[in-house]
mmCIF file of C-alpha atoms and ligand atoms in Angstrom:
data_model
loop_
_atom_site.group_PDB
_atom_site.id
_atom_site.type_symbol
_atom_site.label_atom_id
_atom_site.label_comp_id
_atom_site.label_asym_id
_atom_site.label_seq_id
_atom_site.Cartn_x
_atom_site.Cartn_y
_atom_site.Cartn_z
ATOM 1 C CA MET A 1 -12.553 14.230 20.489
ATOM 2 C CA LEU A 2 -12.559 10.661 20.103
ATOM 3 C CA ILE A 3 -9.150 8.996 18.998
ATOM 4 C CA SER A 4 -9.332 5.528 17.122
ATOM 5 C CA LEU A 5 -6.206 2.997 17.202
ATOM 6 C CA ILE A 6 -6.218 0.794 14.285
ATOM 7 C CA ILE A 7 -4.234 -2.122 14.810
ATOM 8 C CA PRO A 8 -3.790 -4.985 12.408
ATOM 9 C CA ILE A 9 -2.997 -8.535 13.901
ATOM 10 C CA TYR A 10 -1.562 -11.526 12.133
ATOM 11 C CA ASN A 11 -0.243 -14.211 14.553
ATOM 12 C CA GLU A 12 0.586 -11.661 17.328
ATOM 13 C CA GLU A 13 -0.222 -13.940 20.739
ATOM 14 C CA LYS A 14 2.627 -13.018 22.319
ATOM 15 C CA ASN A 15 2.301 -9.420 21.769
ATOM 16 C CA ILE A 16 -1.397 -8.530 22.322
ATOM 17 C CA TYR A 17 -1.329 -8.391 26.038
ATOM 18 C CA LYS A 18 1.739 -6.159 26.409
ATOM 19 C CA LEU A 19 0.462 -4.305 23.672
ATOM 20 C CA ALA A 20 -3.226 -3.748 25.199
ATOM 21 C CA GLU A 21 -1.653 -2.668 28.507
ATOM 22 C CA THR A 22 0.659 -0.335 27.424
ATOM 23 C CA ILE A 23 -2.087 1.484 25.184
ATOM 24 C CA GLN A 24 -4.380 1.490 27.872
ATOM 25 C CA GLN A 25 -1.409 3.247 30.281
ATOM 26 C CA THR A 26 -0.679 5.691 27.878
ATOM 27 C CA MET A 27 -4.240 6.665 27.017
ATOM 28 C CA ASP A 28 -5.660 6.733 30.546
ATOM 29 C CA LYS A 29 -2.614 8.795 31.759
ATOM 30 C CA HIS A 30 -3.482 11.678 29.219
ATOM 31 C CA HIS A 31 -7.475 11.100 29.916
ATOM 32 C CA TYR A 32 -8.058 10.529 26.210
ATOM 33 C CA HIS A 33 -11.357 9.323 25.025
ATOM 34 C CA TYR A 34 -10.469 6.675 22.777
ATOM 35 C CA GLU A 35 -11.299 3.162 20.748
ATOM 36 C CA VAL A 36 -9.020 0.452 19.693
ATOM 37 C CA MET A 37 -9.876 -1.147 16.559
ATOM 38 C CA LEU A 38 -8.359 -4.636 16.647
ATOM 39 C CA VAL A 39 -8.320 -6.242 13.135
ATOM 40 C CA ASN A 40 -7.395 -10.038 13.166
ATOM 41 C CA ASP A 41 -6.385 -10.829 9.788
ATOM 42 C CA GLY A 42 -6.526 -14.477 9.792
ATOM 43 C CA SER A 43 -4.130 -15.251 12.519
ATOM 44 C CA LYS A 44 -3.195 -19.178 12.854
ATOM 45 C CA ASP A 45 -2.423 -18.590 16.467
ATOM 46 C CA ARG A 46 -4.401 -17.820 19.502
ATOM 47 C CA SER A 47 -4.575 -14.118 18.580
ATOM 48 C CA LEU A 48 -8.352 -14.226 17.990
ATOM 49 C CA GLN A 49 -9.303 -15.728 21.198
ATOM 50 C CA LEU A 50 -7.050 -13.157 23.393
ATOM 51 C CA LEU A 51 -8.566 -10.347 21.261
ATOM 52 C CA LYS A 52 -11.849 -11.439 22.400
ATOM 53 C CA GLU A 53 -10.911 -11.753 26.224
ATOM 54 C CA ILE A 54 -9.510 -8.011 26.194
ATOM 55 C CA ALA A 55 -12.747 -6.638 23.971
ATOM 56 C CA SER A 56 -14.952 -8.666 26.735
ATOM 57 C CA GLN A 57 -13.059 -6.791 29.587
ATOM 58 C CA HIS A 58 -12.612 -3.446 28.134
ATOM 59 C CA HIS A 59 -15.580 -1.801 26.211
ATOM 60 C CA ASN A 60 -13.183 0.851 24.277
ATOM 61 C CA PHE A 61 -11.591 -2.571 22.532
ATOM 62 C CA LYS A 62 -13.555 -3.531 19.480
ATOM 63 C CA TYR A 63 -12.393 -6.338 17.207
ATOM 64 C CA ILE A 64 -12.946 -7.499 13.788
ATOM 65 C CA SER A 65 -11.922 -10.829 12.280
ATOM 66 C CA PHE A 66 -11.678 -11.847 8.821
ATOM 67 C CA SER A 67 -12.153 -15.215 7.187
ATOM 68 C CA ARG A 68 -8.883 -15.645 6.395
ATOM 69 C CA ASN A 69 -5.594 -13.769 6.001
ATOM 70 C CA PHE A 70 -6.272 -10.854 3.732
ATOM 71 C CA GLY A 71 -2.978 -9.071 4.314
ATOM 72 C CA LYS A 72 -2.029 -6.239 6.381
ATOM 73 C CA GLU A 73 -3.389 -3.477 3.556
ATOM 74 C CA ALA A 74 -6.808 -5.247 3.915
ATOM 75 C CA ALA A 75 -6.936 -5.172 7.762
ATOM 76 C CA MET A 76 -5.894 -1.129 7.894
ATOM 77 C CA PHE A 77 -8.592 -0.645 5.240
ATOM 78 C CA ALA A 78 -11.077 -2.523 7.781
ATOM 79 C CA GLY A 79 -10.317 -0.757 10.660
ATOM 80 C CA LEU A 80 -10.312 2.779 8.970
ATOM 81 C CA LYS A 81 -13.929 1.974 7.568
ATOM 82 C CA ASN A 82 -15.126 0.920 10.510
ATOM 83 C CA CYS A 83 -13.591 3.247 13.252
ATOM 84 C CA SER A 84 -15.516 6.519 14.378
ATOM 85 C CA GLY A 85 -12.832 8.501 15.640
ATOM 86 C CA ASP A 86 -12.307 12.256 14.613
ATOM 87 C CA CYS A 87 -8.700 10.937 14.036
ATOM 88 C CA ALA A 88 -7.073 7.514 13.917
ATOM 89 C CA ILE A 89 -3.586 6.420 14.676
ATOM 90 C CA ILE A 90 -2.271 3.218 12.869
ATOM 91 C CA LEU A 91 0.057 1.132 14.882
ATOM 92 C CA ASP A 92 1.456 -2.508 14.221
ATOM 93 C CA ALA A 93 0.888 -4.964 16.795
ATOM 94 C CA ASP A 94 4.522 -5.909 17.496
ATOM 95 C CA LEU A 95 5.228 -2.716 19.452
ATOM 96 C CA GLN A 96 7.495 -1.548 16.950
ATOM 97 C CA HIS A 97 5.257 1.451 16.954
ATOM 98 C CA PRO A 98 5.694 2.596 20.586
ATOM 99 C CA PRO A 99 2.213 3.744 21.713
ATOM 100 C CA GLU A 100 4.466 6.139 23.913
ATOM 101 C CA PHE A 101 4.408 8.586 20.824
ATOM 102 C CA ILE A 102 0.976 8.920 20.845
ATOM 103 C CA PRO A 103 0.710 11.794 22.974
ATOM 104 C CA GLU A 104 3.327 13.877 20.772
ATOM 105 C CA MET A 105 1.229 12.753 17.668
ATOM 106 C CA ILE A 106 -2.071 13.997 18.709
ATOM 107 C CA ALA A 107 -0.282 17.402 19.897
ATOM 108 C CA ALA A 108 0.759 17.900 16.393
ATOM 109 C CA TYR A 109 -2.793 17.056 15.232
ATOM 110 C CA GLN A 110 -4.332 19.653 17.496
ATOM 111 C CA GLU A 111 -1.699 22.120 15.991
ATOM 112 C CA GLY A 112 -3.821 21.391 12.816
ATOM 113 C CA TYR A 113 -2.076 18.997 10.920
ATOM 114 C CA ASP A 114 -4.311 16.480 8.939
ATOM 115 C CA GLN A 115 -1.419 13.646 8.947
ATOM 116 C CA VAL A 116 1.310 13.351 11.531
ATOM 117 C CA VAL A 117 4.159 10.655 10.179
ATOM 118 C CA MET A 118 6.469 9.051 12.257
ATOM 119 C CA ARG A 119 9.441 8.453 10.343
ATOM 120 C CA ARG A 120 11.899 5.779 11.518
ATOM 121 C CA ASP A 121 15.618 5.387 10.757
ATOM 122 C CA ARG A 122 16.834 1.920 10.132
ATOM 123 C CA SER A 123 19.431 1.332 12.651
ATOM 124 C CA GLY A 124 19.866 -2.353 13.754
ATOM 125 C CA GLU A 125 18.077 -3.684 10.679
ATOM 126 C CA HIS A 126 20.077 -6.607 8.703
ATOM 127 C CA PHE A 127 21.704 -4.991 5.506
ATOM 128 C CA LEU A 128 20.148 -7.848 3.280
ATOM 129 C CA ARG A 129 16.788 -5.832 4.071
ATOM 130 C CA LYS A 130 18.282 -2.425 4.066
ATOM 131 C CA ILE A 131 20.247 -2.350 0.863
ATOM 132 C CA PRO A 132 17.003 -3.864 -1.318
ATOM 133 C CA THR A 133 14.899 -1.320 0.356
ATOM 134 C CA GLN A 134 16.868 1.692 -0.594
ATOM 135 C CA ILE A 135 17.172 0.585 -4.078
ATOM 136 C CA PHE A 136 13.176 0.076 -4.062
ATOM 137 C CA TYR A 137 12.751 3.771 -3.051
ATOM 138 C CA LYS A 138 15.086 4.505 -5.373
ATOM 139 C CA LEU A 139 13.468 2.860 -8.476
ATOM 140 C CA ILE A 140 9.860 3.888 -7.081
ATOM 141 C CA ASN A 141 10.749 7.432 -6.936
ATOM 142 C CA SER A 142 11.952 7.364 -10.628
ATOM 143 C CA ALA A 143 8.903 5.733 -12.057
ATOM 144 C CA VAL A 144 5.855 7.041 -10.062
ATOM 145 C CA ASP A 145 4.460 10.286 -9.569
ATOM 146 C CA VAL A 146 3.678 9.916 -6.201
ATOM 147 C CA LYS A 147 6.985 10.492 -4.086
ATOM 148 C CA LEU A 148 7.643 8.107 -1.218
ATOM 149 C CA THR A 149 10.099 8.715 1.655
ATOM 150 C CA ASP A 150 12.133 5.900 3.193
ATOM 151 C CA GLY A 151 11.176 4.934 6.809
ATOM 152 C CA GLU A 152 7.912 6.684 6.545
ATOM 153 C CA GLY A 153 5.523 3.777 7.074
ATOM 154 C CA ASP A 154 1.851 3.118 8.184
ATOM 155 C CA PHE A 155 2.563 4.584 11.757
ATOM 156 C CA ARG A 156 1.076 7.829 11.560
ATOM 157 C CA LEU A 157 -2.159 9.458 12.507
ATOM 158 C CA ILE A 158 -4.635 11.039 10.191
ATOM 159 C CA SER A 159 -7.627 13.007 10.502
ATOM 160 C CA ARG A 160 -11.253 12.588 9.828
ATOM 161 C CA ASP A 161 -10.816 13.928 6.482
ATOM 162 C CA VAL A 162 -8.025 11.821 5.567
ATOM 163 C CA ILE A 163 -9.741 8.978 6.665
ATOM 164 C CA ASP A 164 -12.941 9.722 4.456
ATOM 165 C CA SER A 165 -10.611 10.103 1.385
ATOM 166 C CA ILE A 166 -8.651 7.069 1.850
ATOM 167 C CA VAL A 167 -11.921 5.062 2.553
ATOM 168 C CA SER A 168 -13.483 6.557 -0.523
ATOM 169 C CA LEU A 169 -10.582 4.618 -2.545
ATOM 170 C CA GLU A 170 -11.873 1.253 -3.539
ATOM 171 C CA GLU A 171 -8.900 0.200 -5.313
ATOM 172 C CA TYR A 172 -8.376 -3.399 -5.137
ATOM 173 C CA ASN A 173 -4.658 -3.648 -5.015
ATOM 174 C CA ARG A 174 -3.736 -1.119 -2.151
ATOM 175 C CA PHE A 175 -0.464 0.265 -1.460
ATOM 176 C CA SER A 176 -1.015 2.440 1.646
ATOM 177 C CA LYS A 177 2.389 4.320 1.431
ATOM 178 C CA GLY A 178 1.127 5.570 -1.939
ATOM 179 C CA ILE A 179 -2.443 6.088 -1.026
ATOM 180 C CA PHE A 180 -1.385 8.493 2.493
ATOM 181 C CA GLU A 181 0.962 10.325 -0.165
ATOM 182 C CA TRP A 182 -1.844 10.365 -3.017
ATOM 183 C CA VAL A 183 -4.613 11.935 -0.825
ATOM 184 C CA GLY A 184 -2.194 14.893 0.160
ATOM 185 C CA TYR A 185 -3.286 17.138 2.871
ATOM 186 C CA SER A 186 -0.944 18.996 5.444
ATOM 187 C CA LYS A 187 1.520 16.819 7.013
ATOM 188 C CA LYS A 188 4.161 16.907 9.787
ATOM 189 C CA THR A 189 6.910 14.431 10.194
ATOM 190 C CA ILE A 190 8.235 13.216 13.379
ATOM 191 C CA PRO A 191 11.463 11.236 13.656
ATOM 192 C CA PHE A 192 12.003 8.346 15.995
ATOM 193 C CA LYS A 193 14.521 5.429 16.416
ATOM 194 C CA ASN A 194 13.736 2.007 14.968
ATOM 195 C CA ILE A 195 13.113 -0.892 17.294
ATOM 196 C CA GLN A 196 13.119 -4.479 16.924
ATOM 197 C CA ARG A 197 10.059 -6.769 17.093
ATOM 198 C CA GLU A 198 9.174 -7.470 20.825
ATOM 199 C CA SER A 199 8.401 -10.984 19.920
ATOM 200 C CA GLY A 200 7.775 -13.313 16.976
ATOM 201 C CA GLN A 201 8.902 -13.229 13.654
ATOM 202 C CA SER A 202 8.290 -10.644 10.623
ATOM 203 C CA SER A 203 5.649 -11.889 8.492
ATOM 204 C CA PHE A 204 7.316 -10.021 5.541
ATOM 205 C CA SER A 205 9.609 -12.476 3.720
ATOM 206 C CA SER A 206 12.063 -11.253 1.359
ATOM 207 C CA LEU A 207 9.786 -12.479 -1.324
ATOM 208 C CA LYS A 208 6.779 -10.809 -0.053
ATOM 209 C CA LEU A 209 8.780 -7.545 0.078
ATOM 210 C CA ILE A 210 9.360 -8.220 -3.685
ATOM 211 C CA ASP A 211 5.699 -8.671 -4.325
ATOM 212 C CA TYR A 212 5.090 -5.345 -2.039
ATOM 213 C CA ALA A 213 7.529 -3.465 -4.469
ATOM 214 C CA ILE A 214 5.860 -4.519 -7.849
ATOM 215 C CA ASP A 215 2.605 -3.369 -6.366
ATOM 216 C CA GLY A 216 4.148 -0.018 -5.607
ATOM 217 C CA ILE A 217 5.439 0.272 -8.889
ATOM 218 C CA ILE A 218 2.286 -1.385 -10.991
ATOM 219 C CA SER A 219 -0.525 0.290 -8.717
ATOM 220 C CA TYR A 220 0.820 3.759 -9.723
ATOM 221 C CA ASN A 221 1.290 3.440 -13.296
ATOM 222 C CA ASN A 222 1.378 1.647 -16.348
ATOM 223 C CA LYS A 223 4.938 2.478 -17.651
ATOM 224 C CA PRO A 224 5.684 -1.045 -18.976
ATOM 225 C CA LEU A 225 2.616 -1.011 -21.414
ATOM 226 C CA ARG A 226 3.383 2.431 -22.388
ATOM 227 C CA ILE A 227 7.060 1.318 -23.310
ATOM 228 C CA CYS A 228 5.269 -1.355 -25.989
ATOM 229 C CA PHE A 229 3.466 1.719 -26.964
ATOM 230 C CA TYR A 230 6.578 3.586 -27.647
ATOM 231 C CA LEU A 231 8.568 0.982 -29.092
ATOM 232 C CA GLY A 232 5.715 0.482 -31.545
ATOM 233 C CA SER A 233 5.895 4.317 -32.537
ATOM 234 C CA ILE A 234 9.353 4.262 -33.115
ATOM 235 C CA THR A 235 9.809 1.375 -35.160
ATOM 236 C CA MET A 236 7.156 2.336 -37.383
ATOM 237 C CA VAL A 237 8.644 5.865 -38.093
ATOM 238 C CA LEU A 238 12.024 4.084 -38.888
ATOM 239 C CA CYS A 239 10.308 1.887 -40.836
ATOM 240 C CA LEU A 240 8.491 4.628 -43.019
ATOM 241 C CA LEU A 241 11.781 6.540 -43.319
ATOM 242 C CA TYR A 242 13.575 3.344 -44.715
ATOM 243 C CA ILE A 243 10.619 2.544 -46.882
ATOM 244 C CA LEU A 244 10.894 6.251 -48.309
ATOM 245 C CA MET A 245 14.828 5.908 -48.660
ATOM 246 C CA THR A 246 14.410 2.726 -50.573
ATOM 247 C CA LEU A 247 11.807 4.314 -52.632
ATOM 248 C CA ILE A 248 13.809 7.233 -53.688
ATOM 249 C CA GLN A 249 16.906 5.140 -54.408
ATOM 250 C CA ILE A 250 15.066 2.954 -56.896
ATOM 251 C CA MET A 251 13.720 5.729 -58.647
ATOM 252 C CA THR A 252 17.015 7.237 -58.795
ATOM 253 C CA HIS A 253 19.237 4.320 -59.443
ATOM 254 C CA GLY A 254 16.590 1.753 -60.737
ATOM 255 C CA ILE A 255 15.911 -1.903 -58.788
ATOM 256 C CA ASP A 256 19.046 -4.380 -58.349
ATOM 257 C CA GLU A 257 16.839 -7.015 -56.949
ATOM 258 C CA PRO A 258 13.414 -7.251 -57.912
ATOM 259 C CA GLY A 259 10.947 -8.264 -55.033
ATOM 260 C CA TYR A 260 13.127 -7.605 -52.249
ATOM 261 C CA PHE A 261 11.852 -4.186 -51.865
ATOM 262 C CA THR A 262 8.182 -5.140 -51.541
ATOM 263 C CA ILE A 263 8.732 -7.940 -49.309
ATOM 264 C CA ILE A 264 10.919 -6.306 -46.732
ATOM 265 C CA SER A 265 8.905 -3.076 -46.508
ATOM 266 C CA SER A 266 5.642 -4.761 -46.017
ATOM 267 C CA VAL A 267 7.134 -7.127 -43.351
ATOM 268 C CA LEU A 268 8.746 -4.146 -41.796
ATOM 269 C CA PHE A 269 5.431 -1.886 -41.743
ATOM 270 C CA LEU A 270 3.250 -4.876 -40.637
ATOM 271 C CA GLY A 271 5.458 -5.524 -37.865
ATOM 272 C CA ALA A 272 5.566 -2.095 -36.428
ATOM 273 C CA LEU A 273 2.154 -1.728 -36.975
ATOM 274 C CA GLN A 274 1.353 -5.019 -34.741
ATOM 275 C CA LEU A 275 3.531 -3.804 -32.145
ATOM 276 C CA PHE A 276 1.970 -0.405 -32.058
ATOM 277 C CA SER A 277 -1.598 -1.450 -32.027
ATOM 278 C CA LEU A 278 -0.596 -4.003 -29.152
ATOM 279 C CA GLY A 279 0.735 -1.090 -27.595
ATOM 280 C CA ILE A 280 -2.695 0.738 -27.724
ATOM 281 C CA ILE A 281 -4.510 -2.267 -26.812
ATOM 282 C CA GLY A 282 -2.330 -2.673 -23.838
ATOM 283 C CA GLU A 283 -3.222 0.857 -22.606
ATOM 284 C CA TYR A 284 -6.702 0.128 -22.592
ATOM 285 C CA ILE A 285 -6.268 -3.422 -20.737
ATOM 286 C CA GLY A 286 -4.289 -1.779 -18.474
ATOM 287 C CA ARG A 287 -7.127 0.385 -17.536
ATOM 288 C CA ILE A 288 -9.686 -2.323 -17.578
ATOM 289 C CA TYR A 289 -7.716 -4.261 -15.323
ATOM 290 C CA PHE A 290 -7.522 -1.565 -12.661
ATOM 291 C CA GLU A 291 -11.220 -1.105 -12.967
ATOM 292 C CA THR A 292 -12.770 -4.642 -13.141
ATOM 293 C CA LYS A 293 -11.117 -6.251 -10.081
ATOM 294 C CA LYS A 294 -14.451 -4.891 -7.954
ATOM 295 C CA ARG A 295 -13.639 -7.853 -5.309
ATOM 296 C CA PRO A 296 -14.283 -7.179 -1.400
ATOM 297 C CA HIS A 297 -10.946 -6.081 0.098
ATOM 298 C CA TYR A 298 -11.842 -8.642 2.963
ATOM 299 C CA ILE A 299 -14.531 -10.735 4.438
ATOM 300 C CA ILE A 300 -15.482 -10.117 8.160
ATOM 301 C CA LYS A 301 -16.219 -13.282 9.952
ATOM 302 C CA ASP A 302 -16.759 -12.322 13.432
ATOM 303 C CA THR A 303 -16.756 -8.957 15.230
ATOM 304 C CA ASN A 304 -18.509 -7.142 18.374
ATOM 305 C CA ILE A 305 -18.921 -3.757 16.413
ATOM 306 C CA GLU A 306 -22.239 -2.659 15.853
ATOM 307 C CA ARG A 307 -22.788 -2.313 11.941
ATOM 308 C CA SER A 308 -25.850 -0.761 10.502
ATOM 309 C CA ALA A 309 -28.399 -3.087 8.981
ATOM 310 C CA GLY A 310 -28.080 -3.968 5.799
ATOM 311 C CA GLU A 311 -24.285 -3.900 5.587
ATOM 312 C CA SER A 312 -22.850 -7.407 4.574
ATOM 313 C CA ASP A 313 -19.840 -8.917 5.730
ATOM 314 C CA GLU A 314 -18.149 -8.287 2.949
ATOM 315 C CA ASN A 315 -16.438 -5.028 2.085
HETATM 316 N N1 UDP B 401 0.296 -8.133 9.605
HETATM 317 C C1 UDP B 401 -1.244 -8.343 9.010
HETATM 318 N N2 UDP B 401 -1.202 -9.341 8.298
HETATM 319 C C2 UDP B 401 -0.269 -9.921 7.482
HETATM 320 C C3 UDP B 401 0.950 -9.377 8.179
HETATM 321 C C4 UDP B 401 1.156 -8.841 8.928
HETATM 322 O O1 UDP B 401 -2.176 -7.958 9.591
HETATM 323 O O2 UDP B 401 -0.770 -10.406 6.432
HETATM 324 C C5 UDP B 401 0.317 -7.163 10.679
HETATM 325 C C6 UDP B 401 1.188 -7.742 11.903
HETATM 326 O O3 UDP B 401 0.513 -8.256 12.869
HETATM 327 C C7 UDP B 401 1.772 -6.446 12.290
HETATM 328 C C8 UDP B 401 1.898 -5.373 11.277
HETATM 329 O O4 UDP B 401 1.042 -6.079 10.327
HETATM 330 O O5 UDP B 401 0.856 -5.815 13.467
HETATM 331 C C9 UDP B 401 3.309 -5.382 10.606
HETATM 332 O O6 UDP B 401 3.859 -6.844 10.549
HETATM 333 P P1 UDP B 401 5.165 -7.221 10.617
HETATM 334 O O7 UDP B 401 5.947 -6.844 12.160
HETATM 335 O O8 UDP B 401 5.267 -8.591 10.549
HETATM 336 O O9 UDP B 401 5.979 -6.331 9.479
HETATM 337 P P2 UDP B 401 7.523 -5.631 9.465
HETATM 338 O O10 UDP B 401 7.162 -4.639 10.744
HETATM 339 O O11 UDP B 401 8.546 -6.337 9.275
HETATM 340 O O12 UDP B 401 7.338 -4.536 8.396
HETATM 341 MG MG1 MG B 402 7.254 -5.348 12.781
#
């Protein structure tokens, strides 16, 4: 059984050696057959140089390096797409996802689970990050069909079936937390205690987290567009009722003010019709929006993995 470890890396020069060492110790201790996919996501520090050093010393360390920073989602996608393991474990490079848990995860995988999810608590986290996160989960779970759980992130083991399913989803705006849930399969959750970053700073600022939240909401539904549609339908029905009522009034009581009725009813009705049509157009554009962005998720500039002939650097 081959185990692939997928590690997205962005400016982690201080953590890379310690990470590689911990991984090696853990994997060798249990005599696992493994490969490590180090994905350099356009780091601006010496990360790439260190990755190359490690890859040249140890044959089971492979690296993929992007032409620029494409984001953690793209880095994970590249790792999953290029790994050849029977299962894959996704880890952060900052040692917040301790490799020590790997044996426990593999044991659960051998029990037959397709996804083994590590769920962390939020101990030691700043309240300015804790509270917005809680609001985010409340919001997203009320709006979206795919349910997300607080504390469950990318730290997980997934079987080959899950990897293949995930890789087959080519959507551009990737929101992994949702994708992992969306594909389904049997799942086991293992809780663990939150650990602070070993070294360096989190690259997810509050603003980036808000972007992430918007992605989470937008990629799983088109509710905002639909609101337009409903608003249009409701106004149109109300407007028709008004016209009908006034018409009946005119027929029974006669006209008090000539011209008023025709003007107001045509303005109201046209307004409602326009809103309604906009809503319908919005629904179509929403669908097109999701489909048209067929851009590559990332561009590979440098790698030591062998890729089959004809495969381009863009993916
Ligand atoms: N990361 C990445 N690309 C980015 C930002 C982050 O590959 O644009 C990697 C980073 O190197 C780390 C993981 O994603 O391995 C998680 O990042 P970070 O620790 O900054 O996030 P947090 O733990 O605060 O959620
Ligand atoms: Mg981190």
